[in-house]
JSON list of C-alpha atoms in Angstrom, two decimals:
[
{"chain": "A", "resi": 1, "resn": "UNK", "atom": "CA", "xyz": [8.81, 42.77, 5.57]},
{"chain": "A", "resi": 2, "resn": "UNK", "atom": "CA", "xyz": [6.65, 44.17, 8.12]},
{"chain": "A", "resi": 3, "resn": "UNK", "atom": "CA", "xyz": [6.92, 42.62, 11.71]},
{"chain": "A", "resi": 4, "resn": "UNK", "atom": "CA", "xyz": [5.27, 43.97, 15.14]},
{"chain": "A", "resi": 5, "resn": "UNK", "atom": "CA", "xyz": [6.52, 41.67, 18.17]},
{"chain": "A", "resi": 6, "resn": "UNK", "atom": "CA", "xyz": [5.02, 42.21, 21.63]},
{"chain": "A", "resi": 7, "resn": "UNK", "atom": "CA", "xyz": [6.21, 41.38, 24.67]},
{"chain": "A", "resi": 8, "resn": "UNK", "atom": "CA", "xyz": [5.95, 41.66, 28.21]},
{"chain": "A", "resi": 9, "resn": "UNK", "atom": "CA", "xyz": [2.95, 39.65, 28.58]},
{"chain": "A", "resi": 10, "resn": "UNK", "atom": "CA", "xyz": [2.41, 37.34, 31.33]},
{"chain": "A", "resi": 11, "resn": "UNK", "atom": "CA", "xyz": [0.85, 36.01, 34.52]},
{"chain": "A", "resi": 12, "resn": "UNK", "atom": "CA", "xyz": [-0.29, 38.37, 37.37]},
{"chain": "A", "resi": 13, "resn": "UNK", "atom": "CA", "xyz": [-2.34, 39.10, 40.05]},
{"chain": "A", "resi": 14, "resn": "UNK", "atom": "CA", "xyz": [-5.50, 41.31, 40.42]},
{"chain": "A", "resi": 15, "resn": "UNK", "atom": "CA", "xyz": [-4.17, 44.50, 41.17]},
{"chain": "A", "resi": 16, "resn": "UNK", "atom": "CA", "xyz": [-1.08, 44.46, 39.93]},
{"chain": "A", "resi": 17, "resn": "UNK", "atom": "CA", "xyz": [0.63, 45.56, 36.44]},
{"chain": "A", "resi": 18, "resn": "UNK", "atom": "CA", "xyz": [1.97, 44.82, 33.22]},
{"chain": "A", "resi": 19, "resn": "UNK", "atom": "CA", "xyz": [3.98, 46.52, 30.47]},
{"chain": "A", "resi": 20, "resn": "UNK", "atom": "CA", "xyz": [3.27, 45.82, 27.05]},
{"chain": "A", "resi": 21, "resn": "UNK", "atom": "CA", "xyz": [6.08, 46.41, 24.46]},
{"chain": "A", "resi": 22, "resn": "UNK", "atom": "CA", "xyz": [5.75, 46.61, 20.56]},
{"chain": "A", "resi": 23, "resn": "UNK", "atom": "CA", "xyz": [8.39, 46.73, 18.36]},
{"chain": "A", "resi": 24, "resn": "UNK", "atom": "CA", "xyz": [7.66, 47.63, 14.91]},
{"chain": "A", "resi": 25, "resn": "UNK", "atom": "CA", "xyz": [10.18, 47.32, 11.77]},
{"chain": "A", "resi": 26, "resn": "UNK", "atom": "CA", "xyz": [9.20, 47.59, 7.81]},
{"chain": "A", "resi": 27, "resn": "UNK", "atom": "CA", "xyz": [7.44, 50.37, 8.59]},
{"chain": "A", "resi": 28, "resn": "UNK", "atom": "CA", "xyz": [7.99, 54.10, 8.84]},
{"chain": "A", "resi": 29, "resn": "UNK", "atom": "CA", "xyz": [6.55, 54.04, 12.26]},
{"chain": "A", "resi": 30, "resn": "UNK", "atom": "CA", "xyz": [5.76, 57.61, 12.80]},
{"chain": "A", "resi": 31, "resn": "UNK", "atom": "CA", "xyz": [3.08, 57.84, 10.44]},
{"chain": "A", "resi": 32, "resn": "UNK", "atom": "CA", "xyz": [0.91, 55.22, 11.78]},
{"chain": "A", "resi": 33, "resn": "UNK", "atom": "CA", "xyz": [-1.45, 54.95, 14.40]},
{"chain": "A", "resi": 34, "resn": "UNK", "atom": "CA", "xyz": [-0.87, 52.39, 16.89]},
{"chain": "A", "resi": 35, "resn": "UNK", "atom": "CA", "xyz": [-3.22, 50.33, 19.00]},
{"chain": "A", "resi": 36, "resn": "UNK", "atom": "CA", "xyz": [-3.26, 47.62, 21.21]},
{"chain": "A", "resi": 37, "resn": "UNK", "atom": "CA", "xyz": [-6.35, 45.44, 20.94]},
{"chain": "A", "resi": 38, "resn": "UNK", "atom": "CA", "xyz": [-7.49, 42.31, 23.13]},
{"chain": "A", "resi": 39, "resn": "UNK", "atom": "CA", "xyz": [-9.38, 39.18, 22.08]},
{"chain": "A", "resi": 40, "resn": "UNK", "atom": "CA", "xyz": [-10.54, 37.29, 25.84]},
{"chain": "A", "resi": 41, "resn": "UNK", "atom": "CA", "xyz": [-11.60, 33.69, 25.28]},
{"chain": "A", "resi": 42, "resn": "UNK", "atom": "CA", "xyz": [-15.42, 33.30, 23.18]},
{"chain": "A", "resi": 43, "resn": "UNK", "atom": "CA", "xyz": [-15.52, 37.15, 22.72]},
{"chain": "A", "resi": 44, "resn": "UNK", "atom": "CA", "xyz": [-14.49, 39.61, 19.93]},
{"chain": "A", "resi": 45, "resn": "UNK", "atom": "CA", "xyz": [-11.37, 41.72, 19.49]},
{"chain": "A", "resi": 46, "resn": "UNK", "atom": "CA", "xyz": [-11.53, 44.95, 20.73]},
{"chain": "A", "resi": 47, "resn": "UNK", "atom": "CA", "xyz": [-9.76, 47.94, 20.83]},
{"chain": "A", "resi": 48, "resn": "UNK", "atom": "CA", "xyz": [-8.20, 48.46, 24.25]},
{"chain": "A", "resi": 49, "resn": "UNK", "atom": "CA", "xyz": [-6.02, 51.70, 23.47]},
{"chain": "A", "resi": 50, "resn": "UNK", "atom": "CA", "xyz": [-4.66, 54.07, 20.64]},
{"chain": "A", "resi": 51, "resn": "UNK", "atom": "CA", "xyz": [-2.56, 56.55, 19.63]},
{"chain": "A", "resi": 52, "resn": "UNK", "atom": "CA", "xyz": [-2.17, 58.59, 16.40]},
{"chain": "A", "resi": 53, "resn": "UNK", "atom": "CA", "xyz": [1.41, 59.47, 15.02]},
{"chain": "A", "resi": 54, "resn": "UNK", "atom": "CA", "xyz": [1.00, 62.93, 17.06]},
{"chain": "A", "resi": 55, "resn": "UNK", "atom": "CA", "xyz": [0.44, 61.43, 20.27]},
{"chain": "A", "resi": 56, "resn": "UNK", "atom": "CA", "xyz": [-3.53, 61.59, 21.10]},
{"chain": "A", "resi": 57, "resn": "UNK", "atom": "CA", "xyz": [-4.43, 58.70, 22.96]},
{"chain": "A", "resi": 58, "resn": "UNK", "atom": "CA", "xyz": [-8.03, 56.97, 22.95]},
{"chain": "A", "resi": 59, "resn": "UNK", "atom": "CA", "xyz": [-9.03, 54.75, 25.37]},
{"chain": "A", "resi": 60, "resn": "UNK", "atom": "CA", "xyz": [-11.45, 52.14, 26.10]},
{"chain": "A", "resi": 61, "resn": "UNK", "atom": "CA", "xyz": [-13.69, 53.03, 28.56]},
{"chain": "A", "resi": 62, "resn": "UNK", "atom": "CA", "xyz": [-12.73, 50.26, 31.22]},
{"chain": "A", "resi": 63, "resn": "UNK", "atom": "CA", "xyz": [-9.20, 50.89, 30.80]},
{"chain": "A", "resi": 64, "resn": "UNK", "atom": "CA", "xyz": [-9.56, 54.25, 31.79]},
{"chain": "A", "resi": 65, "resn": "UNK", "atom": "CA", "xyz": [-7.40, 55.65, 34.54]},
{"chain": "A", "resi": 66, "resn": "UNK", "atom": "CA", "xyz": [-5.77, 52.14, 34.50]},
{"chain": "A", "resi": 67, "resn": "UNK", "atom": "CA", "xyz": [-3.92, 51.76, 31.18]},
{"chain": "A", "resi": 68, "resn": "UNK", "atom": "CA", "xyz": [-1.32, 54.46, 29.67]},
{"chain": "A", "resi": 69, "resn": "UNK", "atom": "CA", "xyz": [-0.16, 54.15, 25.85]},
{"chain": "A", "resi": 70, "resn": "UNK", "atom": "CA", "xyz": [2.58, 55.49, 24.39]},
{"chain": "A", "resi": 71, "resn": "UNK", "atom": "CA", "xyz": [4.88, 56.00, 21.39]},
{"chain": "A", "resi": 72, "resn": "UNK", "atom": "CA", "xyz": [8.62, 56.21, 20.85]},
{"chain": "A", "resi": 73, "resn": "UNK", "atom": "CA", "xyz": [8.72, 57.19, 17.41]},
{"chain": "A", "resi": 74, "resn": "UNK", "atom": "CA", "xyz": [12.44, 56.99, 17.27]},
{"chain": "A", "resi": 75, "resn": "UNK", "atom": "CA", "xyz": [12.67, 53.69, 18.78]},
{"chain": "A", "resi": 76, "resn": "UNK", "atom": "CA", "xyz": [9.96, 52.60, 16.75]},
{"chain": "A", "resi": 77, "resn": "UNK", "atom": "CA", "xyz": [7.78, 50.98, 19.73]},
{"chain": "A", "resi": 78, "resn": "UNK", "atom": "CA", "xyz": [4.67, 51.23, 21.42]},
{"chain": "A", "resi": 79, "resn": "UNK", "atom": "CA", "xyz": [3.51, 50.60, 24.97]},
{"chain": "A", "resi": 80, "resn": "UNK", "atom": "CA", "xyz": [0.99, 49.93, 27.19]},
{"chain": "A", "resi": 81, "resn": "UNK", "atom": "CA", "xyz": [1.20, 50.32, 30.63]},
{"chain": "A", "resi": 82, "resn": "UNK", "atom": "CA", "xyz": [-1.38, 48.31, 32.40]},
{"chain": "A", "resi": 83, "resn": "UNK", "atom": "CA", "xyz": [-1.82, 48.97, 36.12]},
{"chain": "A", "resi": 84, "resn": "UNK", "atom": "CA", "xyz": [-4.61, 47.71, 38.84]},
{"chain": "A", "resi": 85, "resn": "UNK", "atom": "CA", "xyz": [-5.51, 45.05, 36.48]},
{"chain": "A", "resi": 86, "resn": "UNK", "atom": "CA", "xyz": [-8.58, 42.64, 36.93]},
{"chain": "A", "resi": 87, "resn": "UNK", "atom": "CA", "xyz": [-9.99, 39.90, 36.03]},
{"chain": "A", "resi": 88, "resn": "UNK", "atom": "CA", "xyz": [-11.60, 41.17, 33.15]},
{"chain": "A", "resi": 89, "resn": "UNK", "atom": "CA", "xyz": [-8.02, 42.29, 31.54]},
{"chain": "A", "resi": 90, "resn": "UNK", "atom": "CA", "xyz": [-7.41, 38.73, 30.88]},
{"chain": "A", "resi": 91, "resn": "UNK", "atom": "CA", "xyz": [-6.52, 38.55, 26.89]},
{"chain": "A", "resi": 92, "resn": "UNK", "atom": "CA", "xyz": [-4.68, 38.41, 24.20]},
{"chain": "A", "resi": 93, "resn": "UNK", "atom": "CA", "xyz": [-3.26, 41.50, 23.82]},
{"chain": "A", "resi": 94, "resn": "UNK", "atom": "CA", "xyz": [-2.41, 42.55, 20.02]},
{"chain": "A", "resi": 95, "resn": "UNK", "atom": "CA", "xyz": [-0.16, 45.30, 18.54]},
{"chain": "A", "resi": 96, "resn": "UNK", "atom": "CA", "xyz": [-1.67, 46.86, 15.44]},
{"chain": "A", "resi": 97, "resn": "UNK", "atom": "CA", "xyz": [-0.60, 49.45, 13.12]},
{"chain": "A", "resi": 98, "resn": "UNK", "atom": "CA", "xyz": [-2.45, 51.50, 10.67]},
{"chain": "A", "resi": 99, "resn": "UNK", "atom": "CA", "xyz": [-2.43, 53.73, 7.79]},
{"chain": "A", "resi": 100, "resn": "UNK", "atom": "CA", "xyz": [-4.11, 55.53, 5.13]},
{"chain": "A", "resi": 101, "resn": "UNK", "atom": "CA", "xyz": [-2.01, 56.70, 2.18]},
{"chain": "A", "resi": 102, "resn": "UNK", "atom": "CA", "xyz": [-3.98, 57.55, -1.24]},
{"chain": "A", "resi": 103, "resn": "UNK", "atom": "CA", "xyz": [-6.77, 55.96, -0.51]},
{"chain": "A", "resi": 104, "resn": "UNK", "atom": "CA", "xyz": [-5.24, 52.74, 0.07]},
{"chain": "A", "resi": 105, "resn": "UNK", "atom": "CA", "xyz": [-5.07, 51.10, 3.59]},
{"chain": "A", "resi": 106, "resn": "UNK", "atom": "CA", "xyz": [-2.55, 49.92, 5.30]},
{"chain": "A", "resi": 107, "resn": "UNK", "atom": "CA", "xyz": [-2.92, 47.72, 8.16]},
{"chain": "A", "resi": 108, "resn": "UNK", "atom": "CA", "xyz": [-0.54, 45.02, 10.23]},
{"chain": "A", "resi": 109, "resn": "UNK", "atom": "CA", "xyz": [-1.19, 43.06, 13.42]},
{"chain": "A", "resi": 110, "resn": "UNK", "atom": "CA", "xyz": [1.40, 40.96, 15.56]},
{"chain": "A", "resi": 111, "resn": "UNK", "atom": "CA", "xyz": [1.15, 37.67, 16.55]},
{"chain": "A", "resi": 112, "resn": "UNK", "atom": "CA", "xyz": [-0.20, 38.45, 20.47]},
{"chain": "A", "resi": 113, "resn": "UNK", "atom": "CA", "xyz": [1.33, 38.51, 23.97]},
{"chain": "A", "resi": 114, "resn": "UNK", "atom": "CA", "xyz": [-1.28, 36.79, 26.63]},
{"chain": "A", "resi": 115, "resn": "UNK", "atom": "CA", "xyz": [-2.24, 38.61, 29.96]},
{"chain": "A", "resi": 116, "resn": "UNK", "atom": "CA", "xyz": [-3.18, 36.31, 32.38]},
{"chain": "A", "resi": 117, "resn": "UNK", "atom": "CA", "xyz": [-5.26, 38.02, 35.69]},
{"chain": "A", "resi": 118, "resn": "UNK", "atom": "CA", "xyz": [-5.75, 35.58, 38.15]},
{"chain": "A", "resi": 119, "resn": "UNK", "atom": "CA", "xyz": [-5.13, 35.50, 42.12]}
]
């Protein structure tokens, strides 16, 4: 059974920071990519960060500069380091994993850890 649990969500003021953890098991971690997507209140999920099973990272362009992900591929968890957050960060955050093997797709989301921005 595949399960992704985040954590390390939470209340916080503008300019201040978060870690996100995800723990993945069911999985062979390593070969997935990872992301951490955010769904705010009345607008669409989006991806906020990613990384692929090598370690390049994408980013969306607001998080820039701001958020780090990572991988532990041992560990078999994912973060996301948010610092000098805003307003704007205020989410759900979601873990996701993905994977392509023989044409068929393989893809798993957690159940969300909310980030709360507010002074």
């Amino acid at each position: 059974q595949v399960q992704l649990v985040e954590s390390g969500g939470g209340p916080v003021q503008p300019g201040g920071s978060l870690r996100l953890s995800c723990a993945a098991s069911g999985i062979n971690f390593s070969l997935y990519r990872m992301g951490w997507y955010r769904q705010a209140p009345g607008k669409q999920r989006e991806l906020v960060a990613d990384i692929t099973p090598g370690g390049i990272t994408n980013y969306l362009d607001s998080v820039k500069d701001r958020f780090t992900i990572s991988r532990d591929n041992p560990k078999n968890t994912m973060l996301l380091q948010m610092s000098s957050l805003k307003l704007e960060d205020t989410a759900v955050y979601y873990c996701n994993a993905a994977h392509m093997w023989l044409g068929a797709k393989f893809n798993y989301w957690g159940q969300g850890t909310q980030v709360t921005v507010s002074s």
